[in-house]
Each structure stands twice: as C-alpha cells, then as structure tokens.
Amino acid sequence: MPDTPTRVPALYGGTPVRSAPLPGGTRFGADELNELREALEQGTLFYHFGGKVKAFARRFAEMHGAPGAVATSSGTAALHVAVGCLDLPPGSEVITSPVTDYGTVIGLLYQGLVPVFADLDPASGLLTPETVEAALSERTGAVLAVHLAGNPCDLSGLAALCERRGIALLEDCAQAYLAQHRGRRVGTFGRFGCFSTNDYKHISTGDGGLVLVRDPADLPLATAFADKNYRRDQQGGMRRVERLAPNVRMTELQGAVGLAQLRRLPEIVSRRRAFGDALRARLQNLPGVTPMRVREGNTCSYWFFTLHLEAQALRCDRDTFAAALRAEGLPVRPGAYLEAPLYRTPLFEQQSAFAGTRYPFDLAPQRPAHCPGAEHYLANTVILEVSEFYDDTVLEDVVEGVTRVSHFFAR
Ligand SMILES: *Cc1c(COP(=O)(O)O)cnc(C)c1O
C-alpha cells in the first residue's frame, strides 16, 4: 500500500490523497446544558456567591494534585494574575518566548515589566535552560516559559536555573493541557501555571482562564488579584486595597461550562496525543522533513503538530511545501504560528505600549532581541492541525501525503 514516491502531487495535477472532508464534531452537549441550568437556578452568576466557578477551579487543581486554582476571564488574565502576584517593581525583566500568543506579554506590560525574549530551540520552538541563561541580567525577576503546541519545555532544567538565581518560574500552559514532564503535569513546576479556556483551546468556556498555584499561601493572593485586590475572605477590611489589580473574574456561566468541559478533557487530550505520537513515529526518515521533537520523558498534548523542513534538502520553499500538502486535502495551516516573532511587532519595535512614552521599556533598556533559533523555527515550520475528532483515516492520509510531497521535492 505504501505510496510510490514518484506520484505527482495534487498541486501539480495529481489526484489528492484525501477528498473526504476532515471529521468534525460538537464540543458541547447535554452535560454543559445541565451545568448551565444549575448555574442559573442558583439565582446568582457571581463567583463569590455561586458554586460553579469554585468547583471548576477546585476540580482543575485536584486533577493536578495542586492546592488550588483561580479561574479568570481569559488566559491573558490568568497570566496577568500570576505576574501580578509576584509583586515585582516596574522595570523588572521577565524572560519569555518570542513565539507565543500576545496574551503571554500583555500582563507583563500592564505591570510595568519588560519582556526579554530569549532564543528558542529551532527544532521545537521552545525556550531552553541555555537560552534563558543567556538572557538573564541583574534585573531579571522571573522566567515565563511557554509550552508551545502543547510540548513541554525542559521544566526541570528551567526550575533548577530559577531556583539557583532566586527568581520565579511561571508557566504558560494555554496550549498544553495535561502534558507531562518526567511524569508530572505541566503547570505544577512553576510558582503559577496559567491556562486558557478560549474557544480555540482543548476545552472552551467561550473565554476564560485558570491559574494553578503550587503554594497554598498564593491562593488568596491570586484570588484577590483577579478581583480588584478585594480580600473577600477578610472580615471588614475587604476594600483596604494596597496595590492596583484588575477585575478579571470568571462568571458562573463560564464556570458551569468549564466543569462539564473538564470531564471531557482527559479523553480530548488522549485522542490528540495518540494522533500526534503516531504521526511522529510514522514521519521519521523522510527526505527534507522531520516531525516535531518531544523531549524524552515528556508527553505532548498537541494543540497543533509541526513539521520542520531542511531547506537545503528540498527543491521548494516552505510555503510551496505547505501548499502542496493542502492540495492533498490535508489539514495544513498556511504560514507559521506567527508571521514574525513578537519583538518584530510595532509595539516592541516602537516601544509604543502607552501613548507618549516608552514606558515600561525606558525603565530597562535592552539591546535589540536576537533570536536566530526562533526565526529559523518560524521560517521552516509547517503546521498541521490536530483535532480530537480526527480518526485513523486522517492519520493514514497525512502520512501518505507528507511522504508523497517530501519525496517529490527531495533534492
Ligand atoms: C491562547 C493563549 C494565550 C491567551 O489566552 P486568551 O484566553 O486568548 O487570553 C496565552 N498564551 C498562549 C500560549 C496561548 O496559546
């Protein structure tokens, strides 16, 4: 059955590997509806008086063996809460990845902190202890690791580095639900682990986020920071606010849907993992292309899957390779995860976060970011969509299509 490598790709008139539509499905059902009805019947949609948001956060923490979690209005807000709890003075630097959602850095900037972009391993798009070490300075207050695509960073290495330097480790796990490093779930290595439940993620509450805490003492801090720094747990002194904090509370409606979604999460992740792991195994030894690398001892939750092209070994550029896979009827996203690393966006190039000032960048002047590994990653990566609704026919078609296209373009 193996495809004869010389078959003409669909891009040049051959018959596409797949003509059937990609399998889909519904993400919400009777369980969500039932939870929503219960939420409404409480007579309040405020997290502090209702039970859904609290149960959602508690259940999520239990799944991680963590002492608690705080639910927020978005993943961006979850990250903002984590960063706010560090109580770093404005002008402190936070080392993070230049290939991530903008939400990773929004809270930093609102807190007057300066994102410092460390380079990435070009084969995985992840920060490494070495690249983070190279970005450290006297002003570094924290490291914010991003588990891109659901692929865990070297968390033991990063945790050891942060420990040695006496700085905090935060984890952006928005794409990495239930992924593991050395048998332990991501989000439990850093002081805080932040998740998103926006509509694109493994589970959705429309919008929403979660902050896992490792230290029980951080639970009231994070709860307060998400809620104007009100201390609803303290009699009398609730509004004796000392530090600025936003209102990024989750509503009971989101919490209700989240509770039902959490019950689906293990199955969603295991289906994606089976698909991604099988693809990685089956796409070895093709000319000019290697599947994404997941470090030994880690498990990935595959928010998406990446193929890495070796430009010298192929007679085509990245976009042509991707177009050829798309023409085969495969779920290939045009372009990389980002058009350019974050430091190439106007906000960073012009230091224009706030009108009429270079704040906070003027507090910690930087040399221009230099991340050749990140740029190589973006320029040479093709993204394959992953879905919990994909079946073995998609797997077989992707293997056949990538095999056909890589042999066709091989030098
Ligand atoms: C989705 C995402 C965020 C932001 O989450 P929102 O809920 O959209 O605010 C942050 N970081 C990463 C890596 C993400 O994928």
mmCIF file with all atom_site columns, C-alpha atoms and ligand atoms in Angstrom, residues 74-77 79 100-101 103-104 146 172 174-175 196-198 201 207-208 303 337, ligand 1:
data_model
loop_
_atom_site.group_PDB
_atom_site.id
_atom_site.type_symbol
_atom_site.label_atom_id
_atom_site.label_alt_id
_atom_site.label_comp_id
_atom_site.label_asym_id
_atom_site.label_entity_id
_atom_site.label_seq_id
_atom_site.pdbx_PDB_ins_code
_atom_site.Cartn_x
_atom_site.Cartn_y
_atom_site.Cartn_z
_atom_site.occupancy
_atom_site.B_iso_or_equiv
_atom_site.pdbx_formal_charge
_atom_site.auth_seq_id
_atom_site.auth_comp_id
_atom_site.auth_asym_id
_atom_site.auth_atom_id
_atom_site.pdbx_PDB_model_num
ATOM   1  C CA . SER A 1 74  ? -9.221  34.812 29.947 1.00 0.00 ? 74  SER A CA 1
ATOM   2  C CA . GLY A 1 75  ? -5.849  33.123 29.619 1.00 0.00 ? 75  GLY A CA 1
ATOM   3  C CA . THR A 1 76  ? -4.292  36.542 29.234 1.00 0.00 ? 76  THR A CA 1
ATOM   4  C CA . ALA A 1 77  ? -5.907  37.476 32.543 1.00 0.00 ? 77  ALA A CA 1
ATOM   5  C CA . LEU A 1 79  ? -1.100  35.249 33.147 1.00 0.00 ? 79  LEU A CA 1
ATOM   6  C CA . THR A 1 100 ? 3.706   32.850 21.564 1.00 0.00 ? 100 THR A CA 1
ATOM   7  C CA . ASP A 1 101 ? 0.281   34.432 21.811 1.00 0.00 ? 101 ASP A CA 1
ATOM   8  C CA . GLY A 1 103 ? -1.511  37.273 25.795 1.00 0.00 ? 103 GLY A CA 1
ATOM   9  C CA . THR A 1 104 ? 1.761   35.998 27.242 1.00 0.00 ? 104 THR A CA 1
ATOM   10 C CA . VAL A 1 146 ? 5.641   28.757 27.125 1.00 0.00 ? 146 VAL A CA 1
ATOM   11 C CA . ASP A 1 172 ? 2.105   29.479 30.174 1.00 0.00 ? 172 ASP A CA 1
ATOM   12 C CA . ALA A 1 174 ? -2.516  27.631 27.460 1.00 0.00 ? 174 ALA A CA 1
ATOM   13 C CA . GLN A 1 175 ? -1.709  25.070 24.749 1.00 0.00 ? 175 GLN A CA 1
ATOM   14 C CA . SER A 1 196 ? -6.715  29.470 28.723 1.00 0.00 ? 196 SER A CA 1
ATOM   15 C CA . THR A 1 197 ? -10.241 28.273 28.006 1.00 0.00 ? 197 THR A CA 1
ATOM   16 C CA . ASN A 1 198 ? -10.772 30.479 24.982 1.00 0.00 ? 198 ASN A CA 1
ATOM   17 C CA . LYS A 1 201 ? -8.118  25.656 23.161 1.00 0.00 ? 201 LYS A CA 1
ATOM   18 C CA . ASP A 1 207 ? -13.353 32.843 27.082 1.00 0.00 ? 207 ASP A CA 1
ATOM   19 C CA . GLY A 1 208 ? -11.702 32.110 30.368 1.00 0.00 ? 208 GLY A CA 1
ATOM   20 C CA . TRP A 1 303 ? -2.542  21.754 20.315 1.00 0.00 ? 303 TRP A CA 1
ATOM   21 C CA . TYR A 1 337 ? 2.378   30.023 14.088 1.00 0.00 ? 337 TYR A CA 1
HETATM 22 C C1 . LIG B 2 .   ? -4.363  31.291 23.960 1.00 0.00 ? 1   LIG B C1 1
HETATM 23 C C2 . LIG B 2 .   ? -3.083  31.675 24.549 1.00 0.00 ? 1   LIG B C2 1
HETATM 24 C C3 . LIG B 2 .   ? -2.945  32.727 25.479 1.00 0.00 ? 1   LIG B C3 1
HETATM 25 C C4 . LIG B 2 .   ? -4.024  33.695 25.776 1.00 0.00 ? 1   LIG B C4 1
HETATM 26 O O1 . LIG B 2 .   ? -5.232  33.159 26.149 1.00 0.00 ? 1   LIG B O1 1
HETATM 27 P P1 . LIG B 2 .   ? -6.587  34.020 25.935 1.00 0.00 ? 1   LIG B P1 1
HETATM 28 O O2 . LIG B 2 .   ? -7.602  33.196 26.657 1.00 0.00 ? 1   LIG B O2 1
HETATM 29 O O3 . LIG B 2 .   ? -6.821  34.123 24.486 1.00 0.00 ? 1   LIG B O3 1
HETATM 30 O O4 . LIG B 2 .   ? -6.405  35.342 26.573 1.00 0.00 ? 1   LIG B O4 1
HETATM 31 C C5 . LIG B 2 .   ? -1.718  32.933 26.065 1.00 0.00 ? 1   LIG B C5 1
HETATM 32 N N1 . LIG B 2 .   ? -0.659  32.183 25.766 1.00 0.00 ? 1   LIG B N1 1
HETATM 33 C C6 . LIG B 2 .   ? -0.726  31.178 24.875 1.00 0.00 ? 1   LIG B C6 1
HETATM 34 C C7 . LIG B 2 .   ? 0.499   30.368 24.616 1.00 0.00 ? 1   LIG B C7 1
HETATM 35 C C8 . LIG B 2 .   ? -1.931  30.904 24.217 1.00 0.00 ? 1   LIG B C8 1
HETATM 36 O O5 . LIG B 2 .   ? -1.980  29.927 23.317 1.00 0.00 ? 1   LIG B O5 1
#
